XYZ file of C-alpha atoms in Angstrom:
750
model
C 19.938 -11.773 59.118
C 18.817 -13.181 62.468
C 16.340 -16.062 62.331
C 14.525 -16.172 65.662
C 13.279 -19.683 64.899
C 16.915 -20.828 65.155
C 17.949 -21.559 68.757
C 21.455 -20.119 68.438
C 20.244 -16.952 66.716
C 17.527 -16.450 69.316
C 19.927 -16.900 72.214
C 22.462 -14.528 70.658
C 19.777 -11.908 70.005
C 18.545 -12.010 73.604
C 22.054 -11.852 75.079
C 22.979 -8.834 72.937
C 19.662 -7.193 73.708
C 20.018 -7.548 77.473
C 23.632 -6.386 77.379
C 22.864 -3.227 75.414
C 20.623 -0.600 76.941
C 18.123 -2.664 78.937
C 14.865 -0.843 79.663
C 15.750 -0.244 83.306
C 12.912 2.169 84.121
C 10.253 -0.121 82.705
C 11.754 -3.227 84.330
C 11.979 -1.397 87.650
C 8.275 -0.463 87.537
C 7.336 -3.961 86.450
C 9.441 -5.510 89.235
C 7.699 -3.418 91.881
C 4.309 -4.293 90.398
C 5.001 -8.053 90.366
C 6.302 -7.924 93.924
C 3.197 -6.043 95.057
C 0.840 -8.529 93.372
C 2.717 -11.567 94.689
C 2.534 -10.281 98.277
C -1.145 -9.256 98.152
C -3.427 -11.460 100.246
C -7.078 -12.276 99.609
C -8.360 -9.191 101.390
C -6.159 -6.821 99.411
C -6.855 -8.619 96.131
C -10.559 -8.066 96.731
C -10.186 -4.330 97.275
C -11.213 -1.636 94.802
C -7.759 -0.030 95.048
C -5.992 -3.268 94.077
C -8.248 -3.730 91.068
C -7.662 -0.158 90.024
C -3.945 -1.040 90.049
C -4.159 -4.258 88.026
C -6.820 -3.049 85.582
C -5.893 0.595 85.002
C -2.324 1.205 86.241
C -0.750 -2.060 85.194
C 2.825 -1.530 83.854
C 2.987 -4.864 81.991
C 2.019 -2.964 78.837
C -0.113 -0.075 77.752
C -3.796 -0.802 77.272
C -3.650 -0.017 73.598
C -5.495 2.697 71.758
C -9.211 2.505 72.403
C -9.253 1.254 76.014
C -12.432 -0.402 77.282
C -14.125 1.170 80.296
C -14.543 -1.497 83.004
C -15.292 0.765 85.971
C -18.749 -0.760 86.480
C -17.197 -4.203 86.835
C -14.587 -2.942 89.279
C -17.310 -1.422 91.434
C -18.920 -4.837 91.823
C -17.790 -6.608 94.999
C -18.640 -10.111 93.784
C -16.660 -9.567 90.584
C -13.570 -8.500 92.545
C -13.957 -11.320 95.057
C -14.109 -13.993 92.352
C -10.895 -12.724 90.720
C -9.116 -12.583 94.075
C -10.032 -16.155 94.961
C -9.209 -17.584 91.528
C -5.843 -15.817 91.366
C -4.686 -17.446 94.609
C -5.419 -21.020 93.544
C -2.317 -23.168 93.091
C -1.315 -23.820 89.488
C -1.135 -27.441 88.281
C 2.294 -28.880 87.499
C 1.108 -30.871 84.487
C 1.495 -28.893 81.248
C -1.941 -29.733 79.840
C -3.689 -29.186 83.166
C -1.923 -25.829 83.500
C -3.109 -24.759 80.064
C -6.684 -25.819 80.835
C -6.606 -23.997 84.172
C -5.389 -20.710 82.674
C -7.773 -20.991 79.720
C -10.710 -21.526 82.092
C -9.656 -18.491 84.141
C -9.481 -16.415 80.945
C -12.836 -17.622 79.574
C -14.684 -17.081 82.846
C -13.154 -13.633 83.308
C -14.290 -12.630 79.813
C -17.799 -13.893 80.538
C -18.015 -12.028 83.838
C -16.684 -8.713 82.513
C -19.105 -8.764 79.563
C -21.947 -8.536 82.079
C -20.809 -4.959 82.700
C -19.417 -3.999 79.281
C -20.481 -4.498 75.674
C -16.847 -4.837 74.656
C -14.234 -7.437 75.486
C -11.243 -5.777 77.248
C -8.777 -8.358 75.934
C -5.603 -6.351 76.525
C -6.545 -5.538 80.111
C -7.408 -9.169 80.827
C -4.072 -10.406 79.461
C -2.225 -7.764 81.522
C -3.995 -8.971 84.661
C -3.109 -12.588 83.947
C 0.516 -11.595 83.317
C 0.567 -9.907 86.720
C -0.872 -12.963 88.458
C 1.085 -15.564 86.456
C 4.304 -13.844 85.259
C 6.121 -17.105 84.570
C 3.591 -18.025 81.865
C 2.853 -14.686 80.178
C 4.879 -12.063 78.323
C 4.502 -8.305 78.339
C 2.901 -8.383 74.857
C -0.748 -7.982 75.793
C -1.937 -6.901 72.340
C -3.030 -10.149 70.707
C -2.049 -9.186 67.136
C 1.474 -8.355 68.292
C 1.671 -11.589 70.278
C 0.732 -13.521 67.135
C 3.383 -11.630 65.163
C 6.037 -12.482 67.755
C 4.836 -16.096 67.943
C 5.239 -16.494 64.179
C 8.715 -14.966 64.310
C 9.863 -17.386 67.028
C 7.922 -20.542 66.120
C 6.673 -20.114 62.546
C 3.139 -20.099 61.199
C 0.538 -22.262 62.889
C -3.211 -22.712 63.062
C -5.431 -20.610 65.313
C -4.578 -21.036 68.997
C -6.174 -18.281 71.064
C -4.568 -15.572 73.239
C -3.662 -17.799 76.201
C -2.082 -20.507 74.039
C 0.070 -17.952 72.209
C 1.393 -16.662 75.546
C 2.150 -20.129 76.877
C 4.005 -21.179 73.735
C 6.036 -17.953 73.647
C 7.205 -18.402 77.237
C 7.895 -22.093 76.638
C 10.009 -21.243 73.571
C 12.079 -18.738 75.553
C 12.508 -21.211 78.410
C 13.758 -23.899 76.024
C 16.508 -21.637 74.701
C 17.329 -19.470 77.731
C 16.420 -21.798 80.572
C 13.749 -21.171 83.200
C 13.613 -17.654 84.623
C 14.576 -17.181 88.251
C 12.010 -16.732 91.004
C 12.783 -13.148 91.991
C 10.471 -10.367 90.757
C 13.293 -8.690 88.830
C 14.196 -11.932 87.025
C 10.567 -12.547 86.141
C 10.088 -8.940 85.020
C 13.178 -9.090 82.815
C 12.072 -12.355 81.199
C 8.551 -10.989 80.584
C 9.960 -8.081 78.568
C 12.169 -10.234 76.307
C 9.384 -11.057 73.845
C 8.432 -7.390 73.503
C 12.073 -6.406 72.937
C 12.488 -9.095 70.260
C 9.316 -7.923 68.554
C 10.437 -4.309 68.622
C 14.008 -4.920 67.441
C 13.776 -7.797 65.003
C 10.181 -8.307 63.871
C 8.198 -5.094 63.422
C 8.833 -3.091 60.243
C 8.698 0.450 61.635
C 8.044 1.958 58.214
C 4.918 -0.206 57.817
C 3.583 -0.166 61.364
C 0.437 1.962 61.903
C 1.606 2.759 65.429
C 4.905 3.329 67.140
C 5.990 2.645 70.721
C 7.765 5.788 71.894
C 8.711 3.932 75.083
C 7.800 0.372 76.091
C 4.158 0.215 76.982
C 3.304 3.605 75.478
C 1.900 3.268 71.960
C 1.068 6.176 69.707
C -0.550 6.146 66.301
C 1.571 7.132 63.316
C -0.661 8.742 60.662
C 0.201 8.751 56.976
C -0.131 12.007 55.027
C -3.405 12.381 53.145
C -1.767 11.931 49.754
C -0.383 8.525 50.781
C -3.625 7.151 52.189
C -6.086 4.771 50.575
C -8.968 6.759 49.113
C -11.957 5.352 50.963
C -13.100 1.876 51.974
C -14.799 -0.633 49.722
C -18.284 -1.606 50.827
C -18.691 -5.375 50.948
C -21.827 -7.350 51.580
C -21.923 -8.729 55.113
C -19.336 -6.338 56.545
C -17.454 -7.776 59.534
C -19.181 -11.143 59.133
C -17.690 -11.453 55.653
C -14.227 -10.530 56.941
C -14.383 -13.055 59.771
C -15.842 -15.748 57.513
C -13.039 -15.333 54.975
C -10.380 -15.333 57.707
C -11.823 -18.504 59.223
C -11.864 -20.216 55.824
C -8.168 -19.532 55.164
C -6.958 -19.931 58.753
C -5.254 -23.281 58.074
C -4.026 -22.268 54.613
C -5.831 -22.760 51.297
C -5.031 -22.202 47.632
C -6.226 -19.036 45.951
C -8.633 -21.037 43.797
C -10.114 -22.656 46.920
C -10.714 -19.217 48.409
C -12.249 -17.961 45.153
C -14.556 -21.014 45.100
C -15.594 -20.179 48.671
C -16.313 -16.566 47.705
C -18.331 -17.679 44.660
C -20.506 -19.781 46.952
C -20.904 -16.899 49.415
C -21.658 -14.339 46.694
C -23.285 -16.200 43.778
C -24.450 -12.955 42.154
C -20.935 -11.487 41.932
C -19.105 -11.427 38.613
C -15.553 -12.793 38.476
C -14.154 -9.258 38.345
C -16.099 -8.370 41.503
C -14.835 -11.496 43.262
C -11.295 -10.529 42.290
C -11.876 -7.086 43.766
C -13.192 -8.675 46.968
C -10.028 -10.774 47.201
C -7.926 -7.609 46.884
C -10.043 -5.884 49.547
C -9.320 -8.703 52.005
C -5.630 -8.815 51.123
C -4.640 -5.206 50.456
C -7.323 -2.997 51.999
C -8.022 -4.720 55.299
C -4.862 -6.865 55.312
C -6.592 -9.768 57.042
C -5.250 -12.407 54.647
C -1.814 -12.833 53.124
C -0.418 -14.721 50.162
C 2.795 -16.710 49.768
C 2.905 -18.149 46.277
C -0.465 -19.824 45.805
C -1.032 -20.345 49.551
C -3.529 -17.996 51.195
C -3.634 -17.802 54.987
C -4.733 -15.446 57.742
C -2.394 -12.558 58.478
C -1.364 -11.700 62.044
C -4.107 -9.088 62.021
C -6.656 -11.526 60.621
C -5.753 -14.202 63.159
C -6.203 -11.740 66.012
C -9.605 -10.632 64.705
C -10.641 -14.280 64.407
C -9.538 -14.889 68.013
C -11.494 -11.980 69.454
C -14.345 -11.434 66.994
C -13.691 -7.727 67.540
C -12.418 -5.048 65.118
C -10.047 -3.404 67.626
C -6.860 -4.439 65.855
C -8.146 -2.900 62.618
C -8.575 0.534 64.146
C -4.928 1.692 64.011
C -4.850 0.837 60.309
C -8.174 2.551 59.623
C -7.273 5.746 61.490
C -3.798 6.122 60.019
C -4.152 4.806 56.451
C -7.721 5.406 55.257
C -8.501 8.908 54.023
C -11.390 10.479 55.935
C -11.693 7.817 58.638
C -10.011 9.925 61.328
C -11.596 13.133 60.035
C -15.111 11.691 60.175
C -14.752 10.715 63.837
C -13.287 14.120 64.715
C -16.078 15.890 62.840
C -18.787 13.975 64.725
C -16.985 14.574 68.030
C -16.741 18.342 67.506
C -20.350 18.593 66.311
C -21.669 16.440 69.139
C -23.409 14.332 66.509
C -24.445 15.074 62.944
C -26.701 13.905 60.153
C -25.529 11.422 57.563
C -26.005 14.026 54.840
C -23.782 16.569 56.613
C -21.118 13.936 57.219
C -21.191 13.044 53.510
C -20.734 16.695 52.563
C -17.801 16.974 54.978
C -16.141 13.874 53.528
C -16.458 15.349 50.033
C -14.280 18.231 51.251
C -11.733 15.702 52.533
C -11.458 14.234 49.043
C -12.700 16.665 46.357
C -12.590 13.741 43.921
C -15.645 12.270 45.674
C -18.319 14.022 43.648
C -21.135 11.660 44.683
C -22.203 10.227 48.043
C -21.107 6.692 47.166
C -17.627 6.711 48.739
C -18.625 8.740 51.830
C -21.629 6.464 52.417
C -19.424 3.373 52.141
C -17.023 4.774 54.731
C -19.916 5.670 57.056
C -21.210 2.089 56.778
C -17.864 0.823 58.040
C -17.912 3.318 60.934
C -21.210 1.751 61.987
C -20.012 -1.802 61.255
C -17.009 -1.277 63.544
C -19.256 0.035 66.320
C -17.751 3.528 66.279
C -20.962 5.447 65.552
C -24.645 4.760 66.106
C -27.902 6.432 65.079
C -29.690 8.302 67.865
C -32.564 9.446 65.703
C -33.447 9.262 62.056
C -30.441 10.276 59.975
C -28.356 11.484 62.964
C -25.153 9.767 64.121
C -23.170 10.070 67.318
C -20.021 8.408 68.627
C -20.345 5.230 70.652
C -18.189 4.550 73.688
C -15.744 2.755 71.392
C -15.797 5.685 68.981
C -15.119 8.161 71.813
C -12.174 6.107 73.023
C -10.633 5.769 69.574
C -11.092 9.397 68.558
C -9.087 10.357 71.653
C -6.101 8.655 70.027
C -6.247 11.056 67.066
C -3.828 13.663 68.410
C -3.245 15.210 64.976
C -5.437 17.422 62.825
C -6.846 15.149 60.094
C -5.720 16.176 56.626
C -7.668 16.638 53.411
C -6.587 16.339 49.817
C -5.987 19.625 48.001
C -8.796 20.936 45.787
C -8.895 19.504 42.304
C -7.173 21.703 39.788
C -8.874 21.415 36.453
C -6.084 20.796 33.987
C -6.905 22.158 30.599
C -5.671 19.658 28.057
C -4.773 21.768 25.028
C -5.947 20.983 21.574
C -3.028 19.440 19.735
C -1.348 21.881 17.381
C 0.305 19.148 15.328
C 0.043 19.242 11.575
C 2.023 17.283 9.069
C 3.523 20.481 7.725
C 3.909 22.617 10.844
C 2.630 23.448 14.333
C 3.807 21.837 17.565
C 6.366 19.712 15.734
C 6.954 19.248 12.031
C 7.509 15.641 11.055
C 8.823 16.934 7.747
C 11.952 18.104 9.571
C 12.988 14.460 9.835
C 14.069 13.568 6.307
C 14.025 9.923 5.248
C 17.806 9.798 4.801
C 18.283 11.210 8.288
C 15.803 8.694 9.698
C 17.572 5.752 8.051
C 20.883 6.943 9.453
C 19.465 7.217 12.955
C 17.913 3.759 12.750
C 21.383 2.322 12.175
C 22.799 -0.360 9.972
C 22.075 -3.107 12.507
C 18.409 -3.071 11.488
C 17.690 -5.934 9.090
C 14.814 -4.004 7.458
C 15.089 -2.518 4.005
C 14.712 1.192 3.403
C 11.485 0.811 1.418
C 9.718 -0.666 4.465
C 10.957 2.196 6.656
C 9.734 4.687 4.048
C 6.297 3.041 3.984
C 6.016 3.215 7.760
C 7.245 6.802 8.049
C 5.154 8.314 5.273
C 2.102 6.148 5.887
C 2.017 6.949 9.586
C 2.094 10.731 9.151
C 0.342 11.289 5.818
C -2.941 12.244 7.516
C -2.935 15.194 9.900
C -4.781 13.274 12.593
C -5.055 9.569 11.731
C -1.598 8.218 12.606
C -2.155 4.472 12.527
C -0.044 1.781 10.873
C -0.396 -1.984 10.934
C 2.577 -4.239 10.269
C 1.386 -7.707 9.302
C 3.226 -10.827 8.362
C 5.691 -13.408 9.428
C 6.263 -14.094 13.113
C 9.787 -13.136 14.088
C 10.328 -10.954 11.024
C 11.222 -7.838 13.009
C 7.870 -6.038 13.121
C 7.965 -5.137 16.812
C 11.696 -4.391 16.671
C 11.182 -1.899 13.858
C 8.182 -0.324 15.595
C 10.127 0.186 18.838
C 13.258 1.457 17.152
C 11.342 3.803 14.842
C 9.308 5.235 17.744
C 12.468 5.726 19.792
C 14.329 7.515 16.986
C 11.451 9.876 16.156
C 10.789 10.637 19.844
C 14.431 11.425 20.556
C 14.718 13.550 17.405
C 11.985 15.813 18.812
C 13.594 15.915 22.297
C 11.520 13.086 23.773
C 12.633 9.698 25.073
C 11.821 6.017 24.821
C 10.765 6.004 28.482
C 8.315 8.922 28.291
C 7.106 8.955 24.690
C 6.809 5.273 23.743
C 4.434 2.720 25.277
C 4.460 -0.944 24.248
C 1.203 -2.722 25.073
C 0.956 -6.477 24.623
C -2.642 -7.129 23.612
C -4.255 -10.017 25.483
C -6.931 -12.485 24.354
C -10.355 -11.637 25.752
C -10.290 -7.868 25.389
C -13.967 -7.299 24.597
C -14.209 -3.582 25.370
C -11.970 -0.496 25.796
C -11.393 -0.945 29.559
C -7.872 -2.429 29.172
C -6.876 0.856 27.524
C -9.039 3.495 29.208
C -9.824 1.845 32.547
C -13.135 1.642 34.376
C -14.936 2.516 37.580
C -14.321 -0.167 40.201
C -17.590 -2.172 40.520
C -17.016 -2.736 44.263
C -15.579 0.688 45.027
C -17.397 3.109 42.803
C -15.378 6.027 44.150
C -12.255 4.578 42.575
C -11.250 4.560 38.921
C -9.061 1.664 37.846
C -6.607 3.385 35.546
C -4.231 1.318 33.414
C -0.791 2.725 32.721
C -1.843 3.126 29.098
C -4.535 5.639 30.113
C -1.985 7.804 31.902
C 0.196 7.646 28.796
C -2.695 8.863 26.595
C -3.378 11.704 29.057
C 0.306 12.678 28.925
C 0.175 12.728 25.140
C -2.911 14.940 25.191
C -1.266 17.345 27.625
C 1.992 17.636 25.622
C 0.986 18.326 22.003
C 4.436 19.610 21.029
C 5.938 16.110 21.223
C 5.179 12.921 19.279
C 3.916 9.934 21.301
C 3.753 6.314 20.173
C 1.636 3.384 21.341
C 2.750 0.005 19.980
C -0.022 -2.593 20.124
C 1.919 -5.848 19.960
C -0.061 -8.740 18.452
C -3.080 -6.475 18.298
C -5.300 -9.112 16.678
C -5.173 -11.544 19.608
C -8.484 -9.785 20.363
C -10.824 -7.975 17.980
C -9.459 -4.401 17.554
C -12.909 -3.127 16.585
C -14.001 -4.058 20.149
C -11.271 -2.753 22.442
C -10.020 -0.045 20.072
C -13.430 1.305 18.988
C -13.295 4.752 20.693
C -9.888 5.472 19.157
C -10.966 4.332 15.699
C -13.972 6.647 15.816
C -12.149 9.646 17.264
C -9.225 9.467 14.844
C -11.736 9.442 11.981
C -14.073 12.217 13.166
C -11.747 14.340 15.275
C -14.212 14.246 18.165
C -13.047 13.946 21.759
C -12.120 10.637 23.340
C -14.752 9.877 25.994
C -13.375 8.038 29.022
C -16.440 7.884 31.305
C -19.814 9.529 31.962
C -19.407 10.558 35.626
C -19.226 14.341 35.459
C -16.315 16.510 34.366
C -13.804 14.511 36.398
C -13.911 11.263 38.345
C -11.094 10.225 40.697
C -8.759 12.503 38.756
C -9.761 11.162 35.317
C -11.433 13.685 32.963
C -14.641 12.531 31.316
C -13.204 13.273 27.861
C -10.105 14.672 26.192
C -9.511 16.186 22.759
C -8.188 13.514 20.432
C -4.373 13.895 20.588
C -3.189 14.527 17.038
C 0.376 13.916 18.180
C -0.343 10.297 19.129
C 0.635 7.546 16.688
C -0.429 3.904 16.907
C 1.602 1.058 15.427
C 0.012 -2.373 15.544
C 1.745 -5.658 14.813
C -0.280 -8.667 13.705
C 0.465 -12.306 13.029
C -1.889 -14.340 10.901
C -2.471 -17.811 12.352
C -5.198 -19.821 14.066
C -4.668 -18.028 17.409
C -5.526 -14.592 16.021
C -8.498 -12.746 14.554
C -8.793 -11.216 11.125
C -8.949 -7.443 10.741
C -12.277 -5.863 9.858
C -12.749 -3.201 7.194
C -13.343 -0.628 9.939
C -9.800 -1.201 11.144
C -8.168 -1.528 7.724
C -9.859 1.627 6.405
C -8.120 3.710 9.071
C -4.706 2.052 9.013
C -1.727 2.092 6.668
C -0.848 -1.578 6.220
C 2.672 -2.903 5.670
C 3.429 -6.556 5.003
C 6.463 -8.411 6.345
C 6.957 -11.551 4.287
C 10.151 -10.966 2.343
C 13.181 -12.305 4.226
C 16.558 -11.631 2.584
C 19.225 -13.526 4.507
C 22.002 -11.416 3.002
C 20.711 -8.437 4.994
C 20.821 -10.320 8.314
C 23.199 -8.282 10.526
C 24.398 -11.222 12.636
C 26.669 -12.952 10.131
C 30.191 -13.330 11.454
C 29.190 -12.368 15.006
C 29.505 -15.854 16.490
C 32.436 -18.225 16.989
C 31.293 -20.625 14.265
C 33.897 -21.369 11.574
C 33.127 -19.486 8.379
C 32.470 -22.656 6.382
C 30.004 -23.955 8.997
C 28.164 -20.650 9.112
C 28.015 -20.589 5.317
C 26.482 -24.087 5.274
C 23.849 -23.015 7.790
C 23.083 -19.938 5.690
C 22.679 -21.986 2.514
C 20.382 -24.461 4.272
C 18.206 -21.674 5.703
C 18.069 -19.912 2.331
C 16.899 -23.130 0.698
C 14.192 -23.644 3.314
C 12.978 -20.041 3.011
C 12.810 -20.312 -0.787
C 10.921 -23.608 -0.558
C 8.381 -22.483 2.042
C 7.787 -18.831 1.115
C 5.270 -19.596 -1.699
C 2.892 -20.920 0.993
C 4.020 -18.330 3.582
C 5.323 -20.944 6.013
C 8.874 -19.663 6.016
C 10.493 -18.059 9.041
C 11.894 -14.756 10.199
C 14.897 -13.300 11.955
C 14.005 -14.766 15.330
C 14.281 -18.298 13.985
C 17.512 -17.446 12.162
C 18.944 -16.178 15.455
C 17.880 -19.285 17.340
C 19.233 -21.702 14.728
C 22.633 -19.996 14.681
C 22.761 -19.728 18.482
C 21.971 -23.438 18.833
C 24.632 -24.485 16.339
C 27.149 -22.094 17.894
C 26.750 -23.389 21.458
C 26.728 -27.005 20.281
C 30.003 -26.489 18.407
C 31.650 -25.164 21.571
C 30.107 -27.525 24.124
C 30.094 -30.875 22.327
C 33.404 -32.649 21.546
C 31.537 -34.855 19.059
C 29.958 -31.929 17.202
C 28.672 -32.828 13.736
C 27.166 -29.885 11.849
C 24.539 -31.886 9.942
C 23.262 -33.617 13.098
C 23.091 -30.358 15.046
C 21.403 -28.503 12.208
C 18.954 -31.389 11.858
C 17.968 -31.106 15.521
C 17.339 -27.376 15.494
C 15.496 -27.340 12.150
C 13.265 -30.153 13.421
C 12.492 -28.115 16.576
C 12.264 -24.563 15.207
C 11.150 -24.770 11.552
C 9.013 -27.866 11.046
C 6.466 -27.393 13.909
C 4.844 -24.499 12.026
C 4.047 -26.608 8.964
C 0.327 -27.220 8.540
C -2.302 -26.965 5.822
C -4.847 -28.636 3.584
C -4.519 -30.329 0.223
C -3.310 -28.085 -2.612
C -0.782 -28.403 -5.388
C 1.106 -25.366 -4.080
C 1.464 -26.853 -0.582
C 2.498 -30.244 -1.924
C 5.141 -28.612 -4.119
C 6.444 -26.597 -1.155
C 6.774 -29.737 0.963
C 8.570 -31.608 -1.807
C 11.028 -28.725 -2.280
C 11.567 -28.557 1.486
C 12.286 -32.291 1.607
C 14.852 -31.878 -1.167
C 16.684 -29.170 0.817
C 16.685 -31.350 3.936
C 18.116 -34.285 1.994
C 20.754 -32.093 0.326
C 22.085 -31.108 3.764
C 21.689 -34.628 5.212
C 19.072 -33.630 7.808
C 17.805 -37.172 8.400
C 15.251 -36.673 11.205
C 13.725 -33.659 9.530
C 13.531 -35.433 6.181
C 11.715 -38.384 7.757
C 9.233 -36.001 9.359
C 8.581 -34.395 5.961
C 7.815 -37.830 4.534
C 5.155 -38.283 7.228
C 3.610 -34.886 6.499
C 3.510 -35.516 2.746
C 1.902 -38.921 3.327
C -0.729 -37.365 5.603
C -1.493 -34.711 3.014
C -1.893 -37.258 0.220
C -4.002 -39.682 2.256
C -6.190 -37.371 4.361
C -6.047 -34.031 2.572
C -4.630 -32.350 5.667
C -1.305 -32.299 7.436
C 0.197 -30.761 10.547
C 3.353 -31.313 12.562
C 1.404 -32.064 15.752
C -0.573 -35.209 14.941
């Protein structure tokens, strides 16, 4: 991959580029233009015809989509005379003086043209300066593209301004390629190099909102309606907020620094709303970008910060935001329209917009960008900017297809017949399908199978007990076997959801309406899975809630607990029959089974009666090492493996009365540790190795308060450790026993 920041790569890229299919027609036009400008004297440079050439017919680049009308300025004799005189002044030789001279020319030209126009014609101004000073400017007159090329050739940097970007690009090319010759054709060729590099090596054509069909002739590239973002999020402050955020991150800040800035700007926003605002800046408007924890201005954001204008956003808005192009076309065809009529039109563009919220938000942005303006109460018309941009919409704006109301059938499942009959899967068949590699006894499988399906609607089991005892493994394997038996699959019919701390309501399962974009429904993958289950009642579906008591189930699981008890519908929201494609309610899917796994320690919550009353509970405390399927699967000598087994059996027997023993995960890790140590260490001693891993994997879970049962368990554990000569572990047990006797409490972490 070519790195344009590397001198050799850059030189090679340019040489190959110039050797293969140079843009001869463009270079020929540009050569003639530069020759004409160079030979023009003061009188010609002051003429209206000359200014029509450099402002409107300039071949350096196209003027971009949404050209600014400067005809009033060109009609002004004093305006033309000033440009003519300034353009003929000799350029300083000193680098800093040259930069100051060109920057002053640029600033004064902007000031003078704004007397005649409300908008800053940045692209046209940069094209003019390239014509007057071709040795110091490239043919990339669009500032956002110049920034993109600058970053590709020189890397990221702080804000510089349009003139500085041009000077540094030409300087970079001169350093690698040498100074360009003095002839118009040599200057024209060098001016086009940056554009060619941008086009060939920098721009991702699949992501670009516009495409250059030929150099200097840009055309928008619209996305289909189905691929577009559904509306624009309204944010307080509009463009001022965008520019303020871009300015804050322009030199690079951490995400937390940006979030602190946003909290100060919007003290009334909740954290979730601030997170949404961050995503709006990053993913909706694309004005900031993130690399690891570093947040900085994107090329687009940097250009907006340079100009203070929204021009560079327009290609993205017109090609990627549903309804943006259609709204401008609608106003154009109607010659102006009321806000209410425009809202009704936008609802036809996206039938999922059943209220005026999303259309109104989009209309606010049309006004914020200066594309429409009110001419009388409630009536909008296109501004000059709006007229110029709508002319770039050469396609017929698309709409989303009408919503098809999908009838979600009532589940026909019963335990004894209907959509599928769980009775067809006999216990013996189930055990055979589970396989002999499962270290779970048949009684536990029977409890799960019968308990889960005993009720015709309430299919809910909880597996509680020892961490690492195989609860989640059994749940996954059981769900897979049952799904596949009834022609389903693990991928489509089983969903494993890791429950997170801090789930205080059902939104992690059923989603919610975006607080900053109320036309959008944030839908977790789990919601789509539940909808699939409701729509396919002839198949069993399983949701595995792993560590479900990290949060209170009666909080986040409340709608399911109620619906599985009463048989009433699951209500998802209260916004009409459907909102953003999500039905307001669905019949409770009788074919949906829930399996929850719980660990009981200080990081989890107890289970309330409301939960336990609806669940079939299975305990996982009994660990029989003889049933462990991994014996003989490692390279350990048989006698070493047998010693490890005897030690682990002794520890399990000693600790199980106080339920501090361990499960299959720990057995795996102990054996793996001993196995790799035996192969990797020439001085391998089994007792030392076993001591290390027991100290690290078994003892840290020991904790409790004074009781005869706990003291007896610790004494028995110490005896096992001494029997197998586990010195470090035995010493640690002495400390724990002393703590228990002296303070009435003990724990590994002191």
